[in-house]
XYZ file of C-alpha atoms in Angstrom:
319
model
C 115.954 -231.898 2.247
C 116.177 -228.762 0.806
C 118.473 -226.068 2.685
C 119.631 -222.640 2.639
C 123.067 -223.300 1.197
C 121.559 -225.570 -1.844
C 119.152 -222.578 -2.450
C 122.036 -219.966 -2.793
C 123.977 -222.433 -5.132
C 120.711 -222.850 -7.072
C 120.019 -218.938 -7.384
C 123.778 -218.592 -8.392
C 123.428 -221.300 -11.137
C 120.210 -219.358 -12.212
C 121.930 -215.949 -12.284
C 124.916 -217.597 -14.248
C 122.583 -219.178 -16.664
C 120.496 -215.728 -17.342
C 123.391 -213.804 -17.649
C 124.784 -216.146 -20.142
C 121.606 -216.098 -22.026
C 121.585 -212.273 -22.339
C 124.583 -212.421 -24.584
C 123.545 -210.754 -27.954
C 122.710 -213.253 -30.659
C 124.457 -211.068 -33.388
C 127.982 -210.180 -33.064
C 128.521 -206.411 -33.167
C 129.354 -205.183 -36.651
C 131.534 -202.105 -36.931
C 131.177 -199.997 -39.935
C 133.590 -197.114 -40.657
C 132.208 -195.000 -43.610
C 135.253 -193.421 -45.659
C 134.216 -190.089 -47.342
C 136.077 -187.081 -48.385
C 136.585 -183.424 -47.302
C 133.666 -182.021 -44.889
C 132.739 -179.392 -47.839
C 132.275 -181.965 -50.474
C 129.444 -184.150 -51.374
C 130.767 -187.622 -49.826
C 130.754 -186.448 -46.165
C 127.027 -185.315 -46.007
C 126.028 -188.489 -47.787
C 128.302 -190.548 -45.564
C 126.848 -189.021 -42.516
C 123.385 -190.094 -43.707
C 124.454 -193.588 -44.407
C 126.077 -194.081 -41.280
C 122.766 -193.452 -39.555
C 120.759 -195.493 -42.018
C 123.181 -198.587 -41.147
C 123.299 -197.502 -37.459
C 119.409 -197.902 -37.144
C 118.872 -200.563 -39.865
C 121.421 -203.146 -39.128
C 121.267 -204.759 -35.794
C 124.130 -204.532 -33.568
C 126.071 -202.177 -35.727
C 128.261 -199.582 -34.649
C 128.945 -196.958 -37.260
C 131.471 -194.089 -37.623
C 132.150 -191.460 -40.428
C 135.695 -190.706 -41.279
C 136.526 -187.503 -43.346
C 139.263 -188.235 -45.755
C 141.124 -186.777 -48.648
C 138.452 -189.027 -50.516
C 138.854 -191.416 -53.562
C 142.560 -192.550 -53.418
C 142.843 -192.796 -49.819
C 139.634 -194.350 -49.156
C 140.740 -197.176 -51.506
C 143.902 -197.676 -49.920
C 142.405 -197.605 -46.531
C 139.815 -200.388 -47.606
C 142.786 -202.432 -48.915
C 144.257 -202.127 -45.474
C 140.841 -203.236 -43.647
C 140.547 -199.500 -42.274
C 137.052 -198.994 -43.431
C 134.044 -201.149 -44.314
C 132.479 -198.911 -46.907
C 133.913 -195.880 -49.019
C 132.914 -193.554 -51.670
C 135.266 -193.268 -54.779
C 135.349 -192.031 -58.230
C 135.228 -194.595 -60.966
C 138.528 -193.791 -62.644
C 140.112 -194.085 -59.156
C 138.681 -197.577 -58.617
C 139.806 -198.642 -62.010
C 143.385 -197.365 -61.528
C 143.365 -199.026 -57.893
C 142.348 -202.314 -59.613
C 145.088 -201.979 -62.058
C 147.771 -201.109 -59.348
C 148.564 -197.922 -60.924
C 151.372 -196.515 -58.735
C 151.408 -193.134 -60.532
C 147.917 -192.791 -59.475
C 148.791 -193.074 -55.717
C 148.308 -197.149 -55.384
C 151.224 -199.158 -53.923
C 150.204 -202.116 -56.346
C 146.984 -203.692 -57.291
C 144.186 -203.365 -54.395
C 142.765 -206.964 -55.130
C 140.464 -206.858 -52.041
C 138.342 -204.318 -53.154
C 134.565 -205.347 -53.984
C 131.845 -203.393 -55.489
C 128.467 -202.346 -53.827
C 126.939 -199.929 -56.029
C 127.384 -197.288 -58.867
C 125.371 -194.050 -57.283
C 125.601 -190.696 -58.735
C 128.048 -188.825 -61.180
C 130.684 -186.365 -60.198
C 130.690 -183.367 -62.483
C 134.027 -181.880 -63.163
C 133.463 -178.246 -62.168
C 136.091 -175.597 -63.088
C 135.269 -172.281 -61.553
C 137.230 -168.865 -61.554
C 136.768 -165.578 -60.197
C 135.273 -163.282 -62.982
C 137.958 -160.693 -62.411
C 140.795 -163.038 -63.332
C 139.185 -163.087 -66.823
C 139.380 -166.841 -67.078
C 136.628 -168.289 -69.464
C 138.268 -171.239 -71.152
C 140.783 -173.821 -70.378
C 143.517 -172.019 -72.441
C 142.832 -169.068 -70.319
C 144.290 -170.945 -67.301
C 147.589 -170.643 -68.806
C 149.679 -168.307 -66.558
C 147.100 -168.484 -63.785
C 146.662 -169.879 -60.481
C 144.628 -172.967 -60.079
C 143.876 -175.382 -57.213
C 143.470 -179.028 -58.387
C 142.683 -180.884 -55.055
C 144.619 -182.857 -52.786
C 147.776 -184.623 -54.426
C 146.671 -187.848 -55.973
C 143.299 -187.566 -54.976
C 140.198 -188.641 -57.393
C 139.944 -185.137 -58.157
C 143.332 -184.406 -58.863
C 143.305 -187.587 -61.375
C 140.425 -185.978 -63.079
C 142.413 -182.553 -63.421
C 145.366 -184.719 -65.045
C 143.106 -186.463 -67.563
C 141.152 -182.793 -68.531
C 144.603 -181.140 -68.924
C 146.084 -184.130 -71.051
C 143.080 -183.839 -73.395
C 143.285 -180.412 -73.807
C 146.791 -180.657 -74.734
C 148.029 -178.700 -71.448
C 150.405 -179.365 -68.626
C 150.568 -178.211 -65.114
C 153.682 -176.321 -66.099
C 151.642 -174.282 -68.251
C 150.064 -172.782 -65.239
C 151.273 -169.669 -63.063
C 150.893 -171.462 -60.029
C 149.343 -174.673 -58.892
C 147.924 -175.637 -55.562
C 146.766 -178.917 -54.061
C 144.056 -177.954 -51.493
C 140.724 -179.238 -50.670
C 137.620 -177.589 -51.723
C 136.826 -175.255 -48.915
C 140.605 -173.924 -48.687
C 140.634 -173.363 -52.456
C 137.451 -171.180 -52.266
C 138.856 -169.192 -49.433
C 141.922 -168.317 -51.310
C 139.795 -167.203 -54.428
C 137.826 -165.074 -52.093
C 140.955 -163.427 -50.682
C 142.213 -162.589 -54.275
C 145.151 -165.355 -53.671
C 143.967 -167.937 -56.282
C 142.263 -167.400 -59.661
C 140.314 -170.627 -60.065
C 139.602 -174.238 -58.592
C 138.763 -177.680 -60.124
C 136.482 -179.567 -58.270
C 135.121 -183.058 -58.909
C 131.674 -183.388 -57.117
C 128.060 -183.606 -57.462
C 126.274 -180.584 -58.925
C 125.473 -177.909 -56.404
C 128.472 -178.732 -53.982
C 128.512 -176.491 -50.969
C 131.910 -175.094 -51.638
C 131.129 -173.557 -55.028
C 127.866 -172.360 -54.004
C 129.714 -170.514 -51.310
C 132.043 -169.114 -53.706
C 129.128 -167.947 -56.103
C 127.571 -166.121 -53.449
C 130.483 -164.283 -52.300
C 131.581 -162.967 -55.734
C 131.157 -163.083 -59.259
C 132.291 -166.549 -61.081
C 132.809 -167.926 -64.549
C 132.229 -171.572 -64.910
C 134.693 -172.880 -67.354
C 133.689 -175.417 -70.188
C 135.181 -178.666 -70.733
C 134.655 -179.098 -74.591
C 132.894 -182.498 -75.621
C 135.739 -183.162 -78.042
C 138.035 -183.105 -75.205
C 135.836 -185.550 -73.256
C 135.759 -187.977 -76.232
C 139.561 -188.181 -76.098
C 139.689 -189.255 -72.639
C 137.208 -191.906 -73.154
C 135.548 -194.102 -70.539
C 134.683 -193.641 -67.503
C 134.301 -190.151 -68.461
C 131.336 -189.093 -70.305
C 130.244 -185.340 -71.640
C 127.460 -183.763 -69.438
C 125.950 -180.282 -68.911
C 126.228 -178.374 -65.798
C 122.649 -176.706 -65.975
C 122.052 -172.920 -66.132
C 121.583 -171.281 -62.532
C 123.386 -174.357 -60.744
C 125.267 -171.578 -58.994
C 124.564 -167.894 -58.560
C 125.211 -166.073 -61.570
C 125.786 -168.984 -63.950
C 123.185 -167.818 -66.576
C 123.948 -170.469 -69.186
C 124.494 -174.196 -69.504
C 128.033 -175.192 -69.393
C 129.458 -178.301 -70.875
C 132.012 -180.412 -68.823
C 132.990 -184.206 -67.981
C 131.518 -186.520 -65.731
C 132.588 -189.623 -63.871
C 130.600 -192.043 -61.827
C 130.902 -192.393 -58.185
C 130.764 -195.977 -56.626
C 130.349 -197.181 -53.062
C 133.265 -200.002 -52.662
C 133.713 -202.420 -49.711
C 136.419 -205.055 -49.298
C 136.391 -209.071 -49.446
C 136.904 -209.117 -45.489
C 133.608 -207.599 -44.837
C 130.690 -210.504 -44.490
C 128.166 -211.405 -46.956
C 125.490 -210.524 -44.875
C 126.857 -206.936 -43.802
C 127.472 -206.230 -47.459
C 123.981 -207.423 -48.332
C 122.169 -205.164 -45.628
C 124.371 -202.334 -46.822
C 123.218 -202.491 -50.124
C 119.690 -203.222 -49.303
C 119.444 -200.179 -47.020
C 121.151 -197.924 -49.416
C 118.176 -198.466 -51.945
C 115.574 -198.518 -49.444
C 116.616 -195.033 -47.763
C 116.949 -193.125 -51.156
C 114.739 -190.303 -49.842
C 116.955 -189.760 -46.633
C 119.905 -189.626 -48.526
C 118.730 -187.089 -51.074
C 117.701 -184.903 -47.786
C 121.118 -184.960 -47.009
C 122.544 -183.733 -50.544
C 120.645 -183.384 -53.690
C 123.112 -185.343 -55.474
C 121.844 -188.362 -54.518
C 118.570 -187.882 -56.141
C 120.408 -189.320 -59.079
C 121.363 -192.898 -57.264
C 118.985 -195.242 -59.363
C 118.861 -199.142 -58.508
C 118.445 -200.063 -62.115
C 121.929 -198.029 -63.114
C 123.597 -199.797 -59.680
C 125.806 -201.867 -61.728
C 126.673 -199.360 -64.651
C 130.337 -199.230 -65.350
C 131.195 -201.288 -62.104
C 135.055 -201.611 -62.701
C 135.810 -204.429 -60.061
C 133.943 -207.529 -59.017
C 130.788 -207.166 -56.998
C 130.811 -208.197 -53.344
C 128.772 -211.436 -52.895
C 126.502 -209.815 -50.476
C 125.856 -206.907 -52.920
C 125.102 -209.653 -55.625
C 122.685 -211.294 -53.564
C 120.711 -208.217 -53.082
C 120.874 -207.379 -56.956
C 119.629 -211.147 -57.602
C 116.722 -210.697 -54.941
C 115.653 -207.464 -56.534
C 115.707 -208.850 -60.263
C 118.492 -206.442 -61.385
C 121.062 -209.332 -61.544
C 119.875 -212.350 -63.517
């Protein structure tokens, strides 16, 4: 005989069954995107990437973290405090070696590669009134080289060594983010800034619209002295207001890096969605127009993550 009590028990069992059945099939994936200062290129691209991952990876929660860029990002990845990060090729190379002078406590053996993305141009910009036109003219002047032991500052050290110069040759050295460096130049408290970033970086665009600038060349001969991963490139004329001519400089490739604690499926999706959404990244910053899947493995200084490797094999990029 069916009674009211058994009906209540049956309903309770059904409710429990439904509540258990409603648990998500996919475990929630947390993706912290490590970028750089908000006035650089990494940050807007990181914001775009987090939105792409949030929409494209089922159950993903994403976050963007502004940092001091390459060196800090790589150290955070090693500690498991981020899932994907932007970093300069030479910083990644030094992290894998465990170069303590470059800001790494030892070999960062958990790092794994996702993709080569776009080149960072080393852009040395001075106020025209400072009279700085060449690297040699920086002697006795004030220069900001980025945050201490940042990827930009590692670039500055390499450029100075190749030119036969030392920080001691400068009148004053500042270790400041891009935007702060520009504000000091505007206020006549700094002569020049060295910024390692994609072409058209917001901070230098802002400076060039505020006062007359000189873009200082890094000669090809100096770049050859440094060697890989540095290459000689040109900052095209009119990249910035008042820059009427092409300017020779050095470039270093940027990479997206993860760590071995990230699941194969997550790394696969992060790689796949990167290349499936290049127009959205280019809309966030023009530097992303240089991202090319055919060049995604060029100069990769560390082992690929197995998830990224799976994508490249599927895409026919890796045999």
